[in-house]
Tab-separated table of C-alpha atoms and ligand atoms in Angstrom:
chain	number	residue	atom	x	y	z
A	14	MET	CA	-73.301	97.995	200.617
A	15	ASN	CA	-74.883	101.352	200.124
A	16	GLN	CA	-72.917	104.084	201.298
A	17	SER	CA	-76.306	105.700	202.863
A	18	LEU	CA	-77.764	103.138	205.015
A	19	ASN	CA	-81.566	102.773	205.913
A	20	PRO	CA	-80.929	103.036	209.731
A	21	SER	CA	-84.665	101.550	210.487
A	22	TYR	CA	-83.523	98.096	209.069
A	23	ARG	CA	-81.117	96.263	211.048
A	24	GLY	CA	-80.732	92.556	210.490
A	25	ARG	CA	-78.312	89.884	211.758
A	26	LEU	CA	-76.576	86.506	210.949
A	27	ALA	CA	-76.288	84.301	213.423
A	28	PRO	CA	-73.909	81.266	213.342
A	29	SER	CA	-73.098	78.990	216.065
A	30	PRO	CA	-69.640	77.973	215.339
A	31	THR	CA	-70.268	74.133	216.339
A	32	GLY	CA	-69.406	72.674	212.718
A	33	HIS	CA	-68.611	74.060	209.171
A	34	LEU	CA	-71.398	75.576	207.582
A	35	HIS	CA	-73.729	73.708	205.215
A	36	LEU	CA	-75.966	74.648	201.948
A	37	GLY	CA	-78.987	74.985	204.549
A	38	HIS	CA	-77.114	77.901	206.424
A	39	ALA	CA	-75.844	79.632	203.538
A	40	ARG	CA	-79.162	79.939	201.762
A	41	THR	CA	-80.709	81.071	205.080
A	42	PHE	CA	-77.690	83.734	205.584
A	43	TRP	CA	-78.024	84.376	201.838
A	44	ALA	CA	-81.989	85.541	202.624
A	45	ALA	CA	-80.428	87.474	205.296
A	46	TYR	CA	-78.070	89.287	203.413
A	47	GLU	CA	-80.326	90.398	200.433
A	48	ARG	CA	-83.097	90.923	202.790
A	49	ALA	CA	-81.217	93.434	204.078
A	50	ARG	CA	-79.594	94.709	200.581
A	51	ALA	CA	-82.992	95.458	199.592
A	52	ALA	CA	-83.938	97.464	202.652
A	53	GLY	CA	-80.628	99.191	202.394
A	54	GLY	CA	-80.222	98.381	205.745
A	55	VAL	CA	-77.686	97.039	207.977
A	56	LEU	CA	-76.468	93.606	208.836
A	57	VAL	CA	-75.487	92.902	212.034
A	58	LEU	CA	-72.883	89.164	212.476
A	59	ARG	CA	-73.456	87.867	215.777
A	60	ASP	CA	-70.724	84.952	216.977
A	61	GLU	CA	-73.452	83.140	218.885
A	62	ASP	CA	-70.667	81.260	220.578
A	63	LEU	CA	-72.056	80.905	223.905
A	64	ASP	CA	-71.911	77.358	224.752
A	65	ALA	CA	-67.844	76.479	225.534
A	66	ALA	CA	-67.807	73.024	225.434
A	67	ARG	CA	-69.476	72.650	221.603
A	68	SER	CA	-68.089	75.992	219.891
A	69	ARG	CA	-64.677	75.803	218.621
A	70	PRO	CA	-62.294	79.324	217.278
A	71	GLU	CA	-61.376	76.858	213.704
A	72	PHE	CA	-65.341	76.436	213.165
A	73	ALA	CA	-65.482	80.595	214.252
A	74	ALA	CA	-62.961	81.557	211.942
A	75	ALA	CA	-64.222	79.253	209.331
A	76	MET	CA	-67.945	80.705	209.511
A	77	LEU	CA	-66.733	83.973	208.705
A	78	GLU	CA	-64.549	82.676	205.858
A	79	ASP	CA	-67.199	80.850	204.418
A	80	LEU	CA	-69.474	83.402	204.455
A	81	LYS	CA	-67.359	86.050	203.147
A	82	TRP	CA	-66.080	83.879	200.331
A	83	LEU	CA	-69.966	83.113	199.251
A	84	GLY	CA	-70.187	87.104	198.456
A	85	ILE	CA	-71.955	87.801	202.192
A	86	GLU	CA	-71.109	91.547	203.743
A	87	TRP	CA	-71.737	92.573	206.590
A	88	ARG	CA	-71.410	96.027	208.598
A	89	GLU	CA	-71.170	95.050	212.354
A	90	GLY	CA	-69.469	92.237	213.661
A	91	PRO	CA	-66.503	90.264	215.501
A	92	ASP	CA	-64.273	91.145	212.560
A	93	VAL	CA	-64.794	94.456	212.035
A	94	GLY	CA	-66.701	95.977	215.476
A	95	GLY	CA	-69.341	98.354	215.582
A	96	PRO	CA	-71.633	100.409	217.989
A	97	PHE	CA	-73.238	97.131	219.660
A	98	ALA	CA	-69.771	95.323	220.074
A	99	PRO	CA	-69.045	92.521	221.536
A	100	TYR	CA	-70.109	90.713	218.936
A	101	ARG	CA	-69.194	87.686	220.054
A	102	GLN	CA	-71.774	86.128	222.718
A	103	SER	CA	-69.347	84.336	225.254
A	104	GLU	CA	-68.311	88.189	225.879
A	105	ARG	CA	-71.754	89.302	226.477
A	106	ARG	CA	-72.101	87.435	229.821
A	107	GLY	CA	-72.726	90.557	231.588
A	108	LEU	CA	-75.884	91.215	229.857
A	109	TYR	CA	-77.788	88.375	229.868
A	110	LEU	CA	-77.148	88.122	233.624
A	111	GLU	CA	-78.918	91.151	233.990
A	112	ALA	CA	-81.648	90.379	231.996
A	113	TRP	CA	-81.647	87.145	234.632
A	114	ALA	CA	-82.151	89.324	237.267
A	115	ARG	CA	-84.846	91.066	236.267
A	116	LEU	CA	-86.799	87.824	235.307
A	117	VAL	CA	-86.361	86.595	238.627
A	118	GLU	CA	-87.326	89.797	240.337
A	119	GLY	CA	-90.266	90.016	237.716
A	120	GLY	CA	-90.977	86.350	239.215
A	121	HIS	CA	-90.510	85.259	235.447
A	122	VAL	CA	-88.787	82.591	236.257
A	123	TYR	CA	-88.185	79.682	239.045
A	124	PRO	CA	-85.036	77.643	239.438
A	125	CYS	CA	-85.376	74.028	238.465
A	126	VAL	CA	-83.624	71.035	240.429
A	127	CYS	CA	-84.373	68.539	237.432
A	128	SER	CA	-81.770	66.638	235.052
A	129	ARG	CA	-82.848	66.070	231.499
A	130	LYS	CA	-83.008	62.105	232.591
A	131	ASP	CA	-86.295	63.340	235.237
A	132	ILE	CA	-87.476	65.248	232.526
A	133	ALA	CA	-87.420	62.455	229.337
A	134	ARG	CA	-89.291	59.875	232.293
A	135	ALA	CA	-91.930	62.570	232.585
A	136	ALA	CA	-91.793	62.885	228.907
A	137	SER	CA	-92.484	59.523	227.687
A	138	ALA	CA	-95.508	59.523	229.380
A	139	PRO	CA	-96.960	62.672	227.351
A	140	HIS	CA	-99.976	63.905	228.939
A	141	GLU	CA	-103.285	64.198	226.915
A	142	GLY	CA	-103.275	67.266	224.379
A	143	GLN	CA	-99.579	67.864	224.622
A	144	ALA	CA	-98.138	68.092	221.690
A	145	ARG	CA	-94.705	65.649	221.353
A	146	PRO	CA	-91.412	67.828	221.076
A	147	ALA	CA	-89.877	67.610	217.900
A	148	GLN	CA	-86.433	66.211	217.738
A	149	ASP	CA	-84.476	69.098	218.241
A	150	ASP	CA	-86.662	70.983	220.285
A	151	GLU	CA	-86.417	71.431	224.283
A	152	PRO	CA	-88.370	68.447	225.552
A	153	HIS	CA	-91.902	69.731	227.320
A	154	TYR	CA	-91.306	70.426	230.824
A	155	PRO	CA	-93.644	68.717	233.097
A	156	GLY	CA	-93.733	71.523	235.835
A	157	THR	CA	-92.535	69.412	238.714
A	158	CYS	CA	-90.407	72.235	240.178
A	159	ARG	CA	-93.010	75.024	239.521
A	160	PRO	CA	-94.103	77.169	242.455
A	161	ALA	CA	-98.011	77.069	242.215
A	162	VAL	CA	-97.719	80.928	241.964
A	163	GLU	CA	-95.690	83.316	240.159
A	164	ALA	CA	-93.065	83.981	242.851
A	165	LYS	CA	-90.932	87.187	243.265
A	166	LEU	CA	-87.579	85.776	244.431
A	167	GLN	CA	-84.460	87.421	245.772
A	168	VAL	CA	-82.086	87.302	243.165
A	169	PRO	CA	-79.226	85.374	244.441
A	170	ASP	CA	-75.272	85.565	243.628
A	171	THR	CA	-75.394	83.808	240.774
A	172	PRO	CA	-77.552	81.447	238.552
A	173	ALA	CA	-75.262	78.707	238.512
A	174	GLY	CA	-75.936	75.270	240.015
A	175	LEU	CA	-79.673	75.231	239.114
A	176	ASN	CA	-81.393	75.482	235.916
A	177	TRP	CA	-83.594	78.811	235.748
A	178	ARG	CA	-86.945	78.153	233.658
A	179	PHE	CA	-89.328	80.650	232.353
A	180	ARG	CA	-92.975	80.320	233.657
A	181	VAL	CA	-94.873	79.875	230.437
A	182	PRO	CA	-98.721	81.775	230.570
A	183	ASP	CA	-100.462	78.539	230.142
A	184	GLY	CA	-103.334	78.553	227.136
A	185	GLU	CA	-102.317	81.414	226.214
A	186	GLU	CA	-101.993	81.744	222.219
A	187	VAL	CA	-98.768	83.573	220.904
A	188	VAL	CA	-99.651	84.728	217.359
A	189	PHE	CA	-97.592	86.285	215.043
A	190	GLU	CA	-97.468	87.227	210.830
A	191	ASP	CA	-94.151	85.265	209.723
A	192	LEU	CA	-93.400	87.836	206.468
A	193	ARG	CA	-92.447	83.754	205.035
A	194	GLN	CA	-94.365	81.136	206.568
A	195	GLY	CA	-97.636	83.510	207.011
A	196	ARG	CA	-99.448	83.506	210.381
A	197	ARG	CA	-98.687	81.423	212.863
A	198	SER	CA	-100.014	80.510	216.456
A	199	PHE	CA	-98.712	79.100	218.918
A	200	VAL	CA	-100.426	77.879	222.497
A	201	ALA	CA	-98.483	78.239	225.750
A	202	GLY	CA	-98.227	75.531	227.778
A	203	ARG	CA	-99.360	73.236	225.049
A	204	ASP	CA	-97.248	73.785	222.049
A	205	PHE	CA	-94.259	73.943	224.753
A	206	GLY	CA	-93.714	73.996	227.931
A	207	ASP	CA	-91.756	76.138	230.752
A	208	PHE	CA	-88.162	76.573	229.025
A	209	VAL	CA	-84.622	77.110	230.568
A	210	VAL	CA	-83.203	80.011	230.736
A	211	TRP	CA	-80.028	79.806	232.051
A	212	ARG	CA	-78.538	76.090	232.292
A	213	ARG	CA	-77.156	75.085	235.545
A	214	ASP	CA	-73.765	74.624	234.138
A	215	ASP	CA	-73.626	78.270	234.234
A	216	VAL	CA	-74.355	79.013	230.806
A	217	PRO	CA	-77.011	81.084	229.345
A	218	ALA	CA	-79.455	79.376	227.366
A	219	TYR	CA	-80.366	80.246	223.681
A	220	GLN	CA	-83.175	81.613	224.077
A	221	LEU	CA	-82.477	84.442	226.886
A	222	ALA	CA	-79.205	85.105	224.786
A	223	VAL	CA	-80.625	85.879	221.423
A	224	VAL	CA	-83.888	87.779	223.010
A	225	VAL	CA	-81.030	90.300	224.571
A	226	ASP	CA	-78.696	90.627	221.984
A	227	ASP	CA	-81.745	91.200	219.265
A	228	ALA	CA	-83.091	94.004	221.481
A	229	ALA	CA	-79.657	95.291	222.464
A	230	MET	CA	-78.377	95.513	218.961
A	231	ARG	CA	-81.755	97.235	217.701
A	232	ILE	CA	-82.323	94.665	215.449
A	233	THR	CA	-85.498	94.818	213.658
A	234	GLU	CA	-85.804	91.743	211.313
A	235	VAL	CA	-84.997	88.379	212.062
A	236	VAL	CA	-84.316	86.100	209.263
A	237	ARG	CA	-83.339	82.361	210.273
A	238	GLY	CA	-84.586	78.715	209.289
A	239	ALA	CA	-88.233	77.742	209.650
A	240	ASP	CA	-86.579	75.060	212.745
A	241	LEU	CA	-87.031	77.908	214.884
A	242	LEU	CA	-90.493	79.372	214.630
A	243	LYS	CA	-91.394	78.207	217.816
A	244	SER	CA	-88.689	79.401	219.245
A	245	ALA	CA	-90.385	82.844	217.978
A	246	ALA	CA	-93.295	82.103	220.099
A	247	ARG	CA	-90.900	81.547	223.334
A	248	GLN	CA	-88.429	84.325	222.275
A	249	MET	CA	-91.872	87.023	222.198
A	250	LEU	CA	-92.562	85.695	225.744
A	251	LEU	CA	-89.683	86.893	226.833
A	252	GLN	CA	-89.386	90.355	224.984
A	253	ARG	CA	-92.483	90.946	226.398
A	254	ALA	CA	-91.481	90.174	229.852
A	255	LEU	CA	-87.829	91.922	229.779
A	256	ASP	CA	-89.995	95.173	228.009
A	257	PHE	CA	-87.983	94.396	224.980
A	258	PRO	CA	-89.399	94.947	221.339
A	259	THR	CA	-90.446	92.314	218.957
A	260	PRO	CA	-88.378	92.580	216.035
A	261	ALA	CA	-90.114	91.313	212.475
A	262	TYR	CA	-89.681	87.773	211.387
A	263	PHE	CA	-89.191	85.778	208.248
A	264	HIS	CA	-88.372	82.062	208.714
A	265	CYS	CA	-87.094	80.602	205.419
A	266	ASP	CA	-87.713	76.657	204.565
A	267	LEU	CA	-85.426	74.190	205.477
A	268	VAL	CA	-83.232	72.296	203.308
A	269	THR	CA	-83.623	68.740	203.459
A	270	ASP	CA	-81.121	66.077	201.720
A	271	GLU	CA	-82.119	63.301	199.498
A	272	ARG	CA	-83.887	61.462	201.909
A	273	GLY	CA	-86.062	64.625	203.056
A	274	GLU	CA	-83.846	64.700	205.991
A	275	ARG	CA	-82.769	68.302	207.610
A	276	LEU	CA	-79.683	69.342	206.558
A	277	ALA	CA	-77.582	69.092	209.775
A	278	LYS	CA	-73.677	69.904	210.408
A	279	ARG	CA	-72.705	66.098	209.781
A	280	HIS	CA	-73.450	66.604	206.218
A	281	GLU	CA	-69.907	67.654	205.912
A	282	SER	CA	-70.145	66.770	201.860
A	283	LEU	CA	-72.429	69.980	202.080
A	284	SER	CA	-70.222	72.003	203.824
A	285	LEU	CA	-69.352	75.210	202.177
A	286	ARG	CA	-65.831	74.043	202.539
A	287	ALA	CA	-66.375	70.761	200.593
A	288	LEU	CA	-68.134	72.432	198.102
A	289	ARG	CA	-65.597	74.877	197.320
A	290	ALA	CA	-63.104	72.190	197.500
A	291	ALA	CA	-64.571	70.203	194.750
A	292	GLY	CA	-64.173	73.485	192.602
A	293	LEU	CA	-67.952	74.999	193.025
A	294	ALA	CA	-67.755	78.765	192.700
A	295	PRO	CA	-69.823	81.134	194.798
A	296	ALA	CA	-71.841	81.576	192.386
A	297	GLU	CA	-72.696	78.023	191.410
A	298	VAL	CA	-73.222	77.597	195.200
A	299	ARG	CA	-75.903	80.172	195.229
A	300	ALA	CA	-77.230	78.585	191.945
A	301	ARG	CA	-78.368	75.460	194.570
A	302	PHE	CA	-80.453	77.165	196.685
B	420	LIG	N1	-77.302	80.493	216.556
B	420	LIG	C1	-78.464	79.998	216.207
B	420	LIG	C2	-78.062	78.407	215.213
B	420	LIG	O1	-77.129	78.064	214.733
B	420	LIG	C3	-79.351	80.594	215.553
B	420	LIG	C4	-79.691	81.622	216.383
B	420	LIG	C5	-81.197	82.226	215.661
B	420	LIG	O2	-80.588	82.936	214.344
B	420	LIG	O3	-81.608	82.813	216.256
B	420	LIG	O4	-78.884	77.903	214.760
């Protein structure tokens, strides 16, 4: 990477160590790398190992190795350190707790006792005008536990034991200019409902952790897969509630298999490991993007 770095560009790679990286991840991460390089900026690697039940240290080691093998370099990360360490989400709980407490104090979140089953039952009778959630997206919360008015609560000692949901401003259009997908717009309360920021099993939810970390690590541009477009709208609401800046967004097109299905970690034959074992060189893998 360049010696003199452009401090006004900070990008990130944010893989989750829940399986082996596949061709789809590789293409997205390569795009993130190229954009950071073109800007002469800094690229950060953040290990998104929040979910202890699904994350494994061997996958974390494999993802770093696979990305390096592919030719991607980062300036800051769990293996090289940096000014915003630690770069593993499992070691950043204090920051997430602080943000959760601010959300409670500000009346932006409320506790929810609904189980997944309760929500699935309510979601099977969709209300008119409510978009059906995408398969991999958070189900639309019907609002069972939502207090009638915004309530500023005393911050409990711990968020554990309850789900904590962000109260979305119903009917508000969240619009952004995606640098790859163009202008995108989602309506709060229609395209997505009150989403979880802290899970009852005491794990901070993805939306909260990503917003806290992108702000704390001074990320200026988020490059990731287009499956997270709607999450960008949720994240922008959280950024506003927490008084954090909104980064620029560049959502890459998703890679699909021959049946048109989005690649997932179950497509082991397209994992970087498997392609490498089959004798492909990094440049040959990149030629498939
Ligand atoms: N860790 C997330 C994933 O692997 C990506 C989060 C993000 O880029 O915002 O899907």
